[in-house]
Amino acid sequence: MDWFVIHAFVEALKAKAPMPIDIYDAVTWSAITPLSEQSIANSFQTLEFPDFTAGAWKQRKPIFAFDGKY
């Protein structure tokens, strides 16, 4: 799977196209592990998940998979 993601980034760079994963997705994915660790350390306490987009995710077009371009 990593090869496909890296390949998509390289092809987007070469084509000067938008990146397949934006900064908001990247920081959201990166937040999962430390939040999980914190929850487990505190007897599985439910934690608030940060909204890095300040609500803009509600207007975003969902992207569920690469479109085959790469």
PDB file of N, CA and C in Angstrom, residues 11-47:
ATOM      1  N   GLU A  11       3.880  11.286  -8.625  1.00  0.00           N
ATOM      2  CA  GLU A  11       3.213  11.641  -9.878  1.00  0.00           C
ATOM      3  C   GLU A  11       2.517  12.997  -9.780  1.00  0.00           C
ATOM      4  N   ALA A  12       1.930  13.295  -8.629  1.00  0.00           N
ATOM      5  CA  ALA A  12       1.296  14.606  -8.439  1.00  0.00           C
ATOM      6  C   ALA A  12       2.343  15.715  -8.482  1.00  0.00           C
ATOM      7  N   LEU A  13       3.497  15.479  -7.870  1.00  0.00           N
ATOM      8  CA  LEU A  13       4.582  16.466  -7.926  1.00  0.00           C
ATOM      9  C   LEU A  13       5.044  16.696  -9.357  1.00  0.00           C
ATOM     10  N   LYS A  14       5.242  15.608 -10.088  1.00  0.00           N
ATOM     11  CA  LYS A  14       5.712  15.730 -11.473  1.00  0.00           C
ATOM     12  C   LYS A  14       4.708  16.480 -12.341  1.00  0.00           C
ATOM     13  N   ALA A  15       3.422  16.275 -12.080  1.00  0.00           N
ATOM     14  CA  ALA A  15       2.374  16.912 -12.883  1.00  0.00           C
ATOM     15  C   ALA A  15       1.972  18.283 -12.335  1.00  0.00           C
ATOM     16  N   LYS A  16       2.616  18.695 -11.223  1.00  0.00           N
ATOM     17  CA  LYS A  16       2.246  19.955 -10.553  1.00  0.00           C
ATOM     18  C   LYS A  16       0.748  19.976 -10.232  1.00  0.00           C
ATOM     19  N   ALA A  17       0.259  18.830  -9.802  1.00  0.00           N
ATOM     20  CA  ALA A  17      -1.154  18.648  -9.456  1.00  0.00           C
ATOM     21  C   ALA A  17      -1.305  18.682  -7.932  1.00  0.00           C
ATOM     22  N   PRO A  18      -2.528  18.828  -7.445  1.00  0.00           N
ATOM     23  CA  PRO A  18      -2.731  18.784  -5.990  1.00  0.00           C
ATOM     24  C   PRO A  18      -2.298  17.437  -5.410  1.00  0.00           C
ATOM     25  N   MET A  19      -1.815  17.458  -4.197  1.00  0.00           N
ATOM     26  CA  MET A  19      -1.380  16.233  -3.530  1.00  0.00           C
ATOM     27  C   MET A  19      -2.586  15.336  -3.254  1.00  0.00           C
ATOM     28  N   PRO A  20      -2.401  14.026  -3.305  1.00  0.00           N
ATOM     29  CA  PRO A  20      -3.515  13.113  -3.074  1.00  0.00           C
ATOM     30  C   PRO A  20      -4.017  13.127  -1.627  1.00  0.00           C
ATOM     31  N   ILE A  21      -3.170  13.522  -0.703  1.00  0.00           N
ATOM     32  CA  ILE A  21      -3.561  13.638   0.704  1.00  0.00           C
ATOM     33  C   ILE A  21      -3.165  15.036   1.153  1.00  0.00           C
ATOM     34  N   ASP A  22      -4.128  15.799   1.658  1.00  0.00           N
ATOM     35  CA  ASP A  22      -3.799  17.170   2.052  1.00  0.00           C
ATOM     36  C   ASP A  22      -3.301  17.226   3.496  1.00  0.00           C
ATOM     37  N   ILE A  23      -2.876  18.397   3.913  1.00  0.00           N
ATOM     38  CA  ILE A  23      -2.294  18.570   5.242  1.00  0.00           C
ATOM     39  C   ILE A  23      -3.292  18.238   6.344  1.00  0.00           C
ATOM     40  N   TYR A  24      -4.564  18.527   6.119  1.00  0.00           N
ATOM     41  CA  TYR A  24      -5.573  18.254   7.142  1.00  0.00           C
ATOM     42  C   TYR A  24      -5.753  16.755   7.357  1.00  0.00           C
ATOM     43  N   ASP A  25      -5.761  15.981   6.284  1.00  0.00           N
ATOM     44  CA  ASP A  25      -5.828  14.527   6.427  1.00  0.00           C
ATOM     45  C   ASP A  25      -4.573  14.007   7.123  1.00  0.00           C
ATOM     46  N   ALA A  26      -3.426  14.539   6.758  1.00  0.00           N
ATOM     47  CA  ALA A  26      -2.166  14.079   7.340  1.00  0.00           C
ATOM     48  C   ALA A  26      -2.122  14.308   8.850  1.00  0.00           C
ATOM     49  N   VAL A  27      -2.487  15.510   9.302  1.00  0.00           N
ATOM     50  CA  VAL A  27      -2.433  15.765  10.751  1.00  0.00           C
ATOM     51  C   VAL A  27      -3.531  15.006  11.492  1.00  0.00           C
ATOM     52  N   THR A  28      -4.666  14.801  10.851  1.00  0.00           N
ATOM     53  CA  THR A  28      -5.730  14.013  11.479  1.00  0.00           C
ATOM     54  C   THR A  28      -5.264  12.580  11.686  1.00  0.00           C
ATOM     55  N   TRP A  29      -4.683  11.979  10.654  1.00  0.00           N
ATOM     56  CA  TRP A  29      -4.179  10.613  10.778  1.00  0.00           C
ATOM     57  C   TRP A  29      -3.070  10.537  11.824  1.00  0.00           C
ATOM     58  N   SER A  30      -2.231  11.566  11.883  1.00  0.00           N
ATOM     59  CA  SER A  30      -1.123  11.574  12.839  1.00  0.00           C
ATOM     60  C   SER A  30      -1.595  11.734  14.275  1.00  0.00           C
ATOM     61  N   ALA A  31      -2.760  12.297  14.482  1.00  0.00           N
ATOM     62  CA  ALA A  31      -3.267  12.526  15.838  1.00  0.00           C
ATOM     63  C   ALA A  31      -3.842  11.260  16.470  1.00  0.00           C
ATOM     64  N   ILE A  32      -4.191  10.284  15.671  1.00  0.00           N
ATOM     65  CA  ILE A  32      -4.871   9.095  16.190  1.00  0.00           C
ATOM     66  C   ILE A  32      -4.014   8.334  17.203  1.00  0.00           C
ATOM     67  N   THR A  33      -2.744   8.105  16.893  1.00  0.00           N
ATOM     68  CA  THR A  33      -1.891   7.319  17.791  1.00  0.00           C
ATOM     69  C   THR A  33      -1.676   7.996  19.141  1.00  0.00           C
ATOM     70  N   PRO A  34      -1.241   9.275  19.179  1.00  0.00           N
ATOM     71  CA  PRO A  34      -1.050   9.878  20.506  1.00  0.00           C
ATOM     72  C   PRO A  34      -2.352  10.007  21.311  1.00  0.00           C
ATOM     73  N   LEU A  35      -3.464  10.264  20.634  1.00  0.00           N
ATOM     74  CA  LEU A  35      -4.737  10.335  21.354  1.00  0.00           C
ATOM     75  C   LEU A  35      -5.134   8.962  21.898  1.00  0.00           C
ATOM     76  N   SER A  36      -4.877   7.919  21.135  1.00  0.00           N
ATOM     77  CA  SER A  36      -5.159   6.555  21.602  1.00  0.00           C
ATOM     78  C   SER A  36      -4.297   6.211  22.810  1.00  0.00           C
ATOM     79  N   GLU A  37      -3.004   6.560  22.730  1.00  0.00           N
ATOM     80  CA  GLU A  37      -2.101   6.289  23.853  1.00  0.00           C
ATOM     81  C   GLU A  37      -2.560   7.028  25.110  1.00  0.00           C
ATOM     82  N   GLN A  38      -2.968   8.277  24.944  1.00  0.00           N
ATOM     83  CA  GLN A  38      -3.436   9.069  26.082  1.00  0.00           C
ATOM     84  C   GLN A  38      -4.714   8.470  26.673  1.00  0.00           C
ATOM     85  N   SER A  39      -5.616   8.035  25.820  1.00  0.00           N
ATOM     86  CA  SER A  39      -6.859   7.422  26.279  1.00  0.00           C
ATOM     87  C   SER A  39      -6.578   6.140  27.059  1.00  0.00           C
ATOM     88  N   ILE A  40      -5.711   5.299  26.526  1.00  0.00           N
ATOM     89  CA  ILE A  40      -5.372   4.035  27.192  1.00  0.00           C
ATOM     90  C   ILE A  40      -4.704   4.296  28.537  1.00  0.00           C
ATOM     91  N   ALA A  41      -3.793   5.277  28.566  1.00  0.00           N
ATOM     92  CA  ALA A  41      -3.090   5.608  29.812  1.00  0.00           C
ATOM     93  C   ALA A  41      -4.040   6.126  30.888  1.00  0.00           C
ATOM     94  N   ASN A  42      -5.177   6.638  30.482  1.00  0.00           N
ATOM     95  CA  ASN A  42      -6.168   7.181  31.418  1.00  0.00           C
ATOM     96  C   ASN A  42      -7.406   6.288  31.499  1.00  0.00           C
ATOM     97  N   SER A  43      -7.181   4.986  31.561  1.00  0.00           N
ATOM     98  CA  SER A  43      -8.260   3.998  31.704  1.00  0.00           C
ATOM     99  C   SER A  43      -9.297   4.101  30.592  1.00  0.00           C
ATOM    100  N   PHE A  44      -8.824   4.304  29.372  1.00  0.00           N
ATOM    101  CA  PHE A  44      -9.677   4.358  28.177  1.00  0.00           C
ATOM    102  C   PHE A  44     -10.674   5.508  28.207  1.00  0.00           C
ATOM    103  N   GLN A  45     -10.234   6.609  28.781  1.00  0.00           N
ATOM    104  CA  GLN A  45     -11.063   7.818  28.832  1.00  0.00           C
ATOM    105  C   GLN A  45     -11.349   8.306  27.414  1.00  0.00           C
ATOM    106  N   THR A  46     -12.582   8.717  27.174  1.00  0.00           N
ATOM    107  CA  THR A  46     -12.952   9.297  25.885  1.00  0.00           C
ATOM    108  C   THR A  46     -12.330  10.684  25.773  1.00  0.00           C
ATOM    109  N   LEU A  47     -11.697  10.949  24.651  1.00  0.00           N
ATOM    110  CA  LEU A  47     -11.038  12.234  24.439  1.00  0.00           C
ATOM    111  C   LEU A  47     -11.696  12.986  23.291  1.00  0.00           C
TER     112      LEU A  47
END
